Coordinates of C-alpha atoms in Angstrom, one line a residue:
Chain A
X12 CA -25.2 20.7 50.1
X13 CA -24.1 20.0 46.6
X14 CA -26.5 19.1 43.9
X15 CA -25.9 15.4 42.8
X16 CA -26.4 13.8 39.4
X17 CA -29.2 11.7 40.9
X18 CA -31.1 14.9 41.8
X19 CA -30.8 16.5 38.4
X20 CA -33.8 14.8 36.8
X21 CA -36.0 16.1 39.6
X22 CA -34.6 19.6 39.3
X23 CA -35.3 19.4 35.6
X24 CA -38.9 18.2 36.2
X25 CA -39.4 21.1 38.6
X26 CA -38.2 23.5 35.9
X27 CA -40.7 22.0 33.4
X28 CA -43.5 22.4 35.9
X29 CA -42.7 26.0 36.7
X30 CA -42.4 26.8 33.0
X31 CA -45.6 25.1 32.0
X32 CA -47.8 26.2 34.9
X33 CA -48.5 29.7 33.5
X34 CA -49.7 28.2 30.2
X35 CA -52.3 26.1 32.1
X36 CA -53.4 29.2 33.9
X37 CA -53.7 31.2 30.6
X38 CA -55.8 28.4 29.1
X39 CA -58.0 28.3 32.2
X40 CA -58.4 32.1 32.2
X41 CA -59.2 32.4 28.5
X42 CA -61.7 29.5 28.4
X43 CA -63.5 30.8 31.5
X44 CA -63.6 34.3 30.2
X45 CA -61.8 35.6 33.2
X46 CA -59.7 38.0 31.1
X47 CA -62.4 39.9 29.3
X48 CA -64.5 38.9 26.3
X49 CA -61.8 39.6 23.8
X50 CA -58.4 38.6 25.4
X51 CA -56.2 39.1 22.2
X52 CA -54.0 41.8 23.7
X53 CA -53.9 39.9 27.0
X54 CA -52.7 36.7 25.4
X55 CA -50.0 38.5 23.4
X56 CA -48.8 40.4 26.4
X57 CA -48.9 37.3 28.7
X58 CA -46.8 35.1 26.4
X59 CA -44.4 38.0 25.8
X60 CA -43.9 38.5 29.5
X61 CA -43.5 34.7 29.8
X62 CA -40.6 34.8 27.3
X63 CA -39.0 37.7 29.2
X64 CA -39.3 35.9 32.6
X65 CA -37.8 32.7 31.1
X66 CA -35.0 34.9 29.7
X67 CA -34.4 36.3 33.1
X68 CA -34.3 32.8 34.6
X69 CA -31.8 31.5 32.0
X70 CA -29.5 34.4 32.6
X71 CA -29.7 33.9 36.3
X72 CA -28.6 30.3 36.2
X73 CA -24.9 30.8 35.7
X74 CA -24.3 33.5 38.3
X75 CA -26.3 31.5 40.8
X76 CA -24.4 28.3 39.9
X77 CA -21.1 30.1 40.3
X78 CA -22.0 31.9 43.5
X79 CA -23.4 28.8 45.3
X80 CA -20.8 26.5 43.6
X81 CA -23.5 24.3 42.1
X82 CA -22.0 23.3 38.8
X83 CA -24.7 20.8 37.9
X84 CA -27.2 23.7 37.8
X85 CA -25.6 24.7 34.5
X86 CA -27.2 21.6 32.9
X87 CA -30.7 23.2 33.2
X88 CA -29.7 26.1 30.9
X89 CA -30.7 24.5 27.6
X90 CA -34.1 23.4 29.0
X91 CA -34.9 26.9 30.3
X92 CA -33.5 28.5 27.2
X93 CA -35.8 26.4 25.0
X94 CA -38.7 27.7 27.1
X95 CA -37.7 31.2 26.2
X96 CA -38.0 30.1 22.6
X97 CA -41.3 28.4 23.2
X98 CA -42.9 31.4 24.9
X99 CA -41.5 33.8 22.2
X100 CA -43.0 31.5 19.6
X101 CA -46.4 31.5 21.3
X102 CA -46.1 35.3 21.5
X103 CA -45.5 35.6 17.8
X104 CA -48.1 33.0 16.9
X105 CA -50.7 34.9 19.0
X106 CA -49.8 38.1 17.3
X107 CA -50.0 36.6 13.8
X108 CA -53.1 34.5 14.4
X109 CA -55.2 36.5 16.8
X110 CA -54.3 40.1 16.0
X111 CA -53.3 40.0 12.3
X112 CA -55.6 37.1 11.6
X113 CA -53.0 35.6 9.3
X114 CA -52.8 38.5 7.0
X115 CA -49.2 37.8 6.0
X116 CA -48.8 40.9 3.8
X117 CA -49.6 43.0 6.9
X118 CA -47.0 41.1 8.9
X119 CA -44.2 41.9 6.5
X120 CA -45.1 45.6 6.2
X121 CA -45.5 45.8 10.0
X122 CA -42.2 44.2 10.7
X123 CA -40.3 46.5 8.5
X124 CA -42.2 49.7 9.1
X125 CA -42.4 49.4 12.9
X126 CA -39.1 49.7 14.8
X127 CA -40.4 47.9 17.9
X128 CA -41.6 44.9 15.9
X129 CA -38.3 44.9 14.0
X130 CA -36.3 44.8 17.3
X131 CA -38.5 41.9 18.6
X132 CA -38.2 40.1 15.2
X133 CA -34.4 40.4 15.3
X134 CA -34.3 39.0 18.9
X135 CA -36.5 36.1 17.7
X136 CA -34.2 35.3 14.7
X137 CA -31.2 35.1 17.0
X138 CA -33.2 33.0 19.5
X139 CA -34.2 30.6 16.7
X140 CA -30.5 30.1 15.8
X141 CA -29.7 29.3 19.4
X142 CA -32.6 26.9 19.7
X143 CA -31.8 24.9 16.6
X144 CA -28.1 24.6 17.6
X145 CA -28.9 23.7 21.2
X146 CA -28.3 19.9 20.7
X147 CA -25.2 18.4 22.3
X148 CA -24.1 16.7 19.0
X149 CA -24.2 20.0 17.2
X150 CA -22.5 21.7 20.1
X151 CA -19.5 19.3 19.9
X152 CA -19.4 19.7 16.1
X153 CA -19.4 23.5 16.2
X154 CA -16.7 23.7 18.8
X155 CA -15.6 27.3 19.5
X156 CA -18.1 28.7 17.1
X157 CA -20.9 27.4 19.2
X158 CA -20.0 29.6 22.2
X159 CA -19.6 32.6 19.9
X160 CA -23.1 32.0 18.5
X161 CA -24.6 31.4 21.9
X162 CA -23.2 34.7 23.2
X163 CA -26.1 36.0 21.1
X164 CA -28.2 35.5 24.3
X165 CA -26.7 38.8 25.5
X166 CA -28.0 40.6 22.4
X167 CA -31.4 39.1 23.0
X168 CA -31.3 40.2 26.7
X169 CA -31.0 43.8 25.5
X170 CA -33.3 43.6 22.4
X171 CA -36.3 41.9 24.1
X172 CA -36.9 44.5 26.9
X173 CA -36.3 47.3 24.4
X174 CA -39.0 45.8 22.2
X175 CA -41.3 45.7 25.3
X176 CA -40.6 49.3 26.2
X177 CA -41.1 50.5 22.7
X178 CA -44.4 48.7 22.2
X179 CA -46.4 50.0 25.1
X180 CA -48.8 53.0 24.7
X181 CA -47.9 54.8 28.0
X182 CA -47.3 52.4 30.9
X183 CA -43.5 52.4 30.9
X184 CA -42.8 51.4 34.5
X185 CA -42.9 47.6 33.9
X186 CA -40.7 47.6 30.7
X187 CA -38.2 49.9 32.5
X188 CA -37.9 47.4 35.3
X189 CA -37.1 44.7 32.8
X190 CA -34.5 46.8 31.1
X191 CA -32.8 47.6 34.5
X192 CA -32.8 43.9 35.6
X193 CA -31.4 42.7 32.3
X194 CA -28.6 45.2 32.3
X195 CA -27.8 44.4 36.0
X196 CA -27.6 40.7 35.0
X197 CA -25.2 41.5 32.2
X198 CA -23.1 43.6 34.6
X199 CA -23.0 40.8 37.2
X200 CA -21.5 38.6 34.4
X201 CA -18.8 41.1 33.6
X202 CA -17.9 41.2 37.2
X203 CA -17.9 37.4 37.7
X204 CA -15.7 37.0 34.7
X205 CA -12.9 39.1 36.1
Chain B
X29 CA -96.3 52.0 30.3
X30 CA -99.3 54.0 29.4
X31 CA -97.6 57.3 29.6
X32 CA -94.7 56.0 27.8
X33 CA -96.6 54.9 24.7
X34 CA -98.6 58.2 24.9
X35 CA -95.3 60.0 24.4
X36 CA -94.5 57.7 21.5
X37 CA -91.7 56.0 23.4
X38 CA -90.9 52.3 23.0
X39 CA -89.9 50.3 26.0
X40 CA -87.8 47.7 24.3
X41 CA -88.1 44.1 25.5
X42 CA -91.3 44.9 27.2
X43 CA -93.7 45.9 24.5
X44 CA -93.1 46.2 20.8
X45 CA -96.3 46.5 18.8
X46 CA -98.1 43.9 20.8
X47 CA -95.3 41.4 20.8
X48 CA -93.4 40.5 23.9
X49 CA -89.9 39.6 23.0
X50 CA -86.5 39.5 24.5
X51 CA -83.9 41.7 22.9
X52 CA -81.2 39.7 21.0
X53 CA -78.5 40.8 23.3
X54 CA -80.1 39.5 26.4
X55 CA -78.7 36.2 27.6
X56 CA -81.0 33.3 27.1
X57 CA -81.7 31.4 30.3
X58 CA -79.7 28.4 29.2
X59 CA -76.6 30.6 28.6
X60 CA -76.3 31.6 32.2
X61 CA -74.4 29.4 34.6
X62 CA -76.8 28.4 37.4
X63 CA -75.6 29.7 40.7
X64 CA -75.4 26.2 42.3
X65 CA -73.0 25.0 39.5
X66 CA -71.0 28.2 39.7
X67 CA -70.6 27.7 43.5
X68 CA -69.8 24.0 43.0
X69 CA -66.9 25.0 40.7
X70 CA -65.7 27.4 43.4
X71 CA -65.8 24.6 46.0
X72 CA -63.8 22.2 43.8
X73 CA -61.1 24.8 43.4
X74 CA -61.1 25.5 47.2
X75 CA -61.0 21.8 47.9
X76 CA -57.8 21.5 45.8
X77 CA -56.2 23.8 48.3
X78 CA -55.3 26.5 45.9
X79 CA -57.1 29.1 48.1
X80 CA -54.5 28.6 50.8
X81 CA -51.6 28.8 48.3
X82 CA -52.9 32.1 47.0
X83 CA -53.4 33.5 50.5
X84 CA -49.7 33.4 51.1
X85 CA -49.0 35.6 48.1
X86 CA -48.7 39.4 48.1
X87 CA -51.7 41.3 46.7
X88 CA -50.2 42.1 43.4
X89 CA -49.3 38.5 42.6
X90 CA -52.9 37.5 43.5
X91 CA -54.3 40.0 41.2
X92 CA -52.3 38.6 38.3
X93 CA -51.5 35.0 37.7
X94 CA -53.3 33.6 40.7
X95 CA -56.5 35.5 40.7
X96 CA -58.3 32.5 39.3
X97 CA -57.7 30.7 42.5
X98 CA -58.2 33.5 45.0
X99 CA -61.0 33.2 47.4
X100 CA -62.1 36.8 47.1
X101 CA -65.7 37.0 45.9
X102 CA -66.2 39.3 43.0
X103 CA -68.3 42.3 44.1
X104 CA -71.8 42.6 42.9
X105 CA -71.9 43.9 39.3
X106 CA -73.0 47.5 38.8
X107 CA -76.8 47.7 38.5
X108 CA -78.0 49.1 35.2
X109 CA -81.5 50.1 34.4
X110 CA -83.7 49.8 31.3
X111 CA -84.1 53.1 29.4
X112 CA -86.9 54.4 27.4
X113 CA -85.9 55.5 23.9
X114 CA -86.7 55.7 20.2
X115 CA -84.5 54.0 17.6
X116 CA -83.2 56.7 15.3
X117 CA -83.5 55.1 11.9
X118 CA -81.0 57.5 10.4
X119 CA -78.3 55.9 12.5
X120 CA -79.0 52.2 12.0
X121 CA -76.2 50.1 10.5
X122 CA -76.5 46.8 8.7
X123 CA -73.2 45.6 10.2
X124 CA -73.3 43.0 12.9
X125 CA -73.3 44.6 16.4
X126 CA -70.6 43.6 18.9
X127 CA -72.3 41.5 21.6
X128 CA -73.1 43.2 24.9
X129 CA -70.8 41.0 26.9
X130 CA -67.8 42.0 24.8
X131 CA -68.8 45.7 24.8
X132 CA -68.7 45.7 28.6
X133 CA -65.6 43.6 29.1
X134 CA -63.1 45.0 26.6
X135 CA -62.5 48.6 27.6
X136 CA -59.9 51.3 27.6
X137 CA -60.6 53.3 30.7
X138 CA -57.2 53.9 32.4
X139 CA -58.8 55.4 35.4
X140 CA -59.6 51.8 36.4
X141 CA -56.3 50.3 35.1
X142 CA -54.6 49.9 31.7
X143 CA -55.5 46.4 30.7
X144 CA -58.6 45.8 28.7
X145 CA -60.2 43.6 31.4
X146 CA -59.2 46.0 34.3
X147 CA -62.2 48.4 34.0
X148 CA -64.8 45.6 34.2
X149 CA -63.0 44.1 37.1
X150 CA -62.3 47.3 39.0
X151 CA -65.2 49.6 38.3
X152 CA -68.3 47.8 39.6
X153 CA -68.7 49.7 42.8
X154 CA -68.4 53.1 41.0
X155 CA -71.0 55.6 42.3
X156 CA -72.9 57.6 39.7
X157 CA -75.5 59.0 42.1
X158 CA -75.2 61.8 43.0
X159 CA -73.6 63.2 39.8
X160 CA -73.1 66.7 38.6
X161 CA -72.5 67.7 35.0
X162 CA -71.7 71.4 34.6
X163 CA -72.0 73.2 31.3
X164 CA -70.2 76.5 31.6
X165 CA -67.7 78.9 29.9
X166 CA -68.8 81.0 27.0
X167 CA -72.5 80.2 27.3
X168 CA -75.5 82.4 27.9
X169 CA -76.7 80.5 31.0
X170 CA -74.5 77.9 32.7
X171 CA -76.4 74.7 33.5
X172 CA -75.8 72.0 36.1
X173 CA -77.4 68.7 35.5
X174 CA -77.8 66.0 38.2
X175 CA -78.1 62.3 37.6
X176 CA -81.9 62.3 36.9
X177 CA -81.5 65.2 34.5
X178 CA -79.1 63.2 32.4
X179 CA -81.7 60.6 31.4
X180 CA -84.8 62.8 31.6
X181 CA -83.9 66.2 30.2
X182 CA -84.1 65.1 26.6
X183 CA -86.0 62.3 24.9
X184 CA -83.5 59.5 24.4
X185 CA -82.7 57.9 21.1
X186 CA -80.7 54.9 20.1
X187 CA -78.0 55.2 17.4
X188 CA -75.8 52.4 16.3
X189 CA -72.2 53.6 15.6
X190 CA -68.9 52.1 14.6
X191 CA -66.3 52.6 17.3
X192 CA -62.7 52.6 16.0
X193 CA -59.9 52.4 18.6
X194 CA -56.6 54.0 17.8
X195 CA -55.1 50.6 18.6
X196 CA -56.7 49.2 15.4
X197 CA -59.6 47.2 16.8
X198 CA -63.3 48.2 16.3
X199 CA -66.8 47.4 17.5
X200 CA -70.3 48.2 16.4
X201 CA -72.4 49.5 19.3
X202 CA -76.0 50.7 19.9
X203 CA -75.8 53.7 22.2
X204 CA -78.7 55.4 23.9
X205 CA -78.5 59.2 24.5
X206 CA -79.1 62.6 22.9
X207 CA -77.4 64.9 20.6
X208 CA -74.6 67.1 22.0
X209 CA -75.8 70.0 20.0
X210 CA -79.2 69.9 21.9
X211 CA -77.4 70.3 25.2
X212 CA -75.2 73.1 24.0
X213 CA -78.1 75.0 22.5
X214 CA -79.9 74.7 25.8
X215 CA -77.1 76.5 27.5
X216 CA -76.9 79.1 24.7
X217 CA -73.6 79.3 22.8
X218 CA -71.9 82.7 22.8
X219 CA -70.6 83.8 19.4
X220 CA -67.1 84.0 20.7
X221 CA -66.9 80.3 21.5
X222 CA -64.7 78.3 19.1
X223 CA -64.1 75.1 21.1
X224 CA -65.7 72.8 23.6
X225 CA -63.6 71.2 26.4
X226 CA -64.6 68.1 28.3
X227 CA -63.4 66.7 31.6
X228 CA -63.8 63.3 33.3
X229 CA -64.5 63.0 37.0
X230 CA -61.4 63.3 39.2
X231 CA -61.9 61.0 42.2
X232 CA -58.8 59.0 43.0
X233 CA -60.7 57.2 45.8
X234 CA -63.0 55.6 43.3
X235 CA -60.6 55.6 40.3
X236 CA -57.5 53.8 41.4
X237 CA -55.7 54.6 38.2
X238 CA -55.8 58.3 39.1
X239 CA -53.9 57.4 42.3
X240 CA -51.0 55.6 40.9
X241 CA -48.7 56.1 37.9
X242 CA -48.4 52.3 37.5
X243 CA -52.1 51.6 37.4
X244 CA -53.1 54.8 35.5
X245 CA -50.5 54.5 32.7
X246 CA -48.9 57.9 33.4
X247 CA -51.8 60.0 32.1
X248 CA -52.2 63.4 33.7
X249 CA -55.6 63.3 35.4
X250 CA -58.3 64.3 35.1
X251 CA -58.7 63.1 31.6
X252 CA -59.6 65.9 29.3
X253 CA -60.8 66.1 25.7
X254 CA -61.9 68.7 23.2
X255 CA -63.7 69.4 20.0
X256 CA -64.1 72.4 17.7
X257 CA -67.5 74.1 18.0
X258 CA -68.4 72.8 14.5
X259 CA -67.4 69.3 15.4
X260 CA -69.5 69.5 18.6
X261 CA -72.5 70.9 16.8
X262 CA -72.3 68.2 14.1
X263 CA -75.3 65.9 13.9
X264 CA -73.1 62.8 14.7
X265 CA -71.8 64.2 18.1
X266 CA -73.7 62.3 20.7
X267 CA -73.9 62.1 24.5
X268 CA -74.5 58.6 25.6
X269 CA -76.2 57.6 28.8
X270 CA -76.8 54.0 27.8
X271 CA -75.7 51.1 25.8
X272 CA -77.9 48.3 24.4
X273 CA -80.9 50.0 25.9
X274 CA -79.7 50.1 29.5
X275 CA -77.9 52.7 31.5
X276 CA -74.1 52.6 31.0
X277 CA -72.0 50.4 33.1
X278 CA -69.1 52.2 34.8
X279 CA -66.5 50.6 32.5
X280 CA -68.2 52.2 29.5
X281 CA -68.3 55.7 31.0
X282 CA -71.3 55.9 33.3
X283 CA -73.3 57.9 33.8
X284 CA -72.6 60.0 30.7
X285 CA -70.0 59.9 27.9
X286 CA -69.3 61.5 24.6
X287 CA -69.5 59.6 21.3
X288 CA -67.7 61.0 18.2
X289 CA -67.7 58.1 15.9
X290 CA -65.5 59.5 13.1
X291 CA -62.7 60.0 15.6
X292 CA -60.5 57.4 17.4
X293 CA -62.1 56.1 20.5
X294 CA -60.0 58.1 23.0
X295 CA -61.8 61.3 21.9
X296 CA -65.0 59.8 23.2
X297 CA -64.4 60.9 26.8
X298 CA -66.1 59.0 29.6
X299 CA -67.8 59.8 32.9
X300 CA -68.0 63.5 32.1
X301 CA -68.4 66.2 34.8
X302 CA -67.7 69.4 32.9
X303 CA -68.3 70.7 29.5
X304 CA -66.8 74.2 29.0
X305 CA -67.1 76.4 25.9
X306 CA -63.9 78.3 25.2
X307 CA -62.3 80.5 22.6
X308 CA -59.0 78.4 22.6
X309 CA -58.2 74.9 21.5
X310 CA -58.3 73.0 24.8
X311 CA -55.6 70.5 26.0
X312 CA -56.4 66.9 25.4
X313 CA -54.9 64.0 27.5
X314 CA -53.3 61.7 24.9
X315 CA -52.0 64.6 23.0
X316 CA -50.3 65.9 26.2
X317 CA -48.8 62.5 26.9
X318 CA -47.4 61.8 23.4
X319 CA -48.0 64.7 20.9
X320 CA -46.1 63.0 18.1
X321 CA -48.5 60.0 18.3
X322 CA -51.9 61.6 19.1
X323 CA -53.2 64.8 17.6
X324 CA -56.0 67.1 18.7
X325 CA -58.2 66.0 15.8
X326 CA -57.6 62.3 15.9
X327 CA -59.9 61.6 12.9
X328 CA -60.0 58.0 11.8
X329 CA -57.7 58.0 8.8
X330 CA -56.3 54.8 7.1
X331 CA -53.8 56.9 5.1
X332 CA -52.0 58.3 8.2
X333 CA -50.4 55.5 10.3
X334 CA -49.7 55.8 14.0
X335 CA -45.9 56.1 14.3
X336 CA -45.8 52.6 15.7
X337 CA -48.5 50.7 13.9
X338 CA -50.6 50.7 10.7
X339 CA -54.1 52.3 10.7
X340 CA -55.0 50.9 7.2
X341 CA -57.0 48.0 8.6
X342 CA -58.8 47.1 11.8
X343 CA -59.7 44.0 13.8
X344 CA -63.5 44.0 14.0
X345 CA -64.7 42.4 17.2
X346 CA -68.0 40.6 16.5
X347 CA -69.8 37.6 17.7
X348 CA -68.0 34.3 18.2
X349 CA -64.7 33.3 19.5
X350 CA -61.1 34.5 19.3
X351 CA -60.4 33.3 15.8
X352 CA -63.7 34.4 14.3
X353 CA -62.8 38.1 14.3
X354 CA -62.2 39.8 10.9
X355 CA -59.7 42.2 9.6
X356 CA -61.4 44.8 7.5
X357 CA -60.2 47.9 5.7
X358 CA -60.5 51.1 7.8
X359 CA -62.5 53.8 6.2
X360 CA -61.7 57.5 6.2
X361 CA -63.6 59.2 9.0
X362 CA -64.6 55.7 10.0
X363 CA -67.1 55.7 7.2
X364 CA -68.8 58.9 8.3
X365 CA -67.1 61.1 5.6
X366 CA -70.5 62.2 4.1
X367 CA -71.4 63.8 7.4
X368 CA -68.1 65.3 8.5
X369 CA -65.5 65.5 5.7
X370 CA -66.7 69.1 4.9
X371 CA -65.5 70.2 8.4
X372 CA -61.9 69.6 7.3
X373 CA -61.9 71.0 3.8
X374 CA -59.2 73.5 4.5
X375 CA -57.1 71.3 6.8
X376 CA -54.1 69.2 6.0
X377 CA -55.1 65.9 7.7
X378 CA -51.6 64.4 7.5
X379 CA -50.3 67.3 9.5
X380 CA -53.4 67.7 11.7
X381 CA -53.7 64.0 12.5

């Protein structure tokens, strides 16, 4: 069975639902105090993991499309990629608003003094560039440069889980799993390209 | 009651100078969700069919994203009891105390999981009776205290202390307990003792974090901590058996925990079963795990950053919602310099962090 153009909007709607569902759950949990009386760390962690999961999803699309010969699947990449940006933005907003409580001076010293925040910030800068250049019109205009710029997703795929690994106090199993999966996804790409 | 007042004790929330009043931390009746409404909410959720959805998921997934819809009833909360105590006026603070519900639901106690909400969710069936606390090592006479001894051996007092976590958040908490020095004096300290070592209960059956690297954050259990003898004998060093006038809930370190308020929170070891006087600096858990990040002393010090974050300020958790917290400057020795700075006169605190 091959995906048809008619089915594409449905597929995209499902993508939106899957991507937004965790946000509804987070809001429900926080307002019902199901995640402790002071869920600052929980919200920051949850949105960060959301960004990582969306990143995994967006990196999975092209190998899956190639393997199952579903070319139309590629059309969901921008949508999922923008959710990576949305979750990363929520993650940073939660850090700045709930943890730093908008002390901007602290933000700048923290970003430059702390290597794990610097790594995360670098990933976010690249991600922002990808998000603002994701429109079709711009894509056509930029031509070859567009693809070069958007290869930045591979840099993000390495920086983001390193940021996670570096940020935790001691529980390194989860971040290690993310690093391993990301590297495997990059290796799969190299293999498919040949 | 009669005998209590004879001894000069105050039973808070029952009788204060002829006035019957509820303590400020107790929930007013209108703040508690009536059980019938609570159950109604459950039924609505069930009716939506989410229960069936979550039943098809593996346990770990249920515990995460889907636990709001799981049908599993939360176990009964741990039963705490009212304590009799005097308020020690020397340790009152005019800072707003962190509300009880936040003190008992935002905890670092990796024995019950590494997330802040894990201890309150996973520790409610923890058994504190029977309990044994052994004081041994370089003492004249080793002592073993059972659960009843913990709350009856000394007259209890309440002290309100600042608690500064190494993760740069802080609370203000009224603890009930007794001075550590009193207990050590009771055992009789040998002159050769230079340090005091503490150990948390090791019971992987009850403490799931001790069973699994993933849940327990890779700490080598049992959790151990230590102080120098001068630190232990300092007036501030306190053994807490209660919080907000009631016995400790498990997530806060029931039935007995250390409070050393001028040090980062991880020094204030919970659920203690052994206190050993030694002539060597004892190993301490976080120092063993990451010696470049957590030292033996771990005094609160705004001038010495953690290698991965700043210690210059802290997020004070008070009343109110998420955005109402405040960032305040962190004070040297968490504001207790007057009492403890002299202990470190000859010590380089940047090196000995």
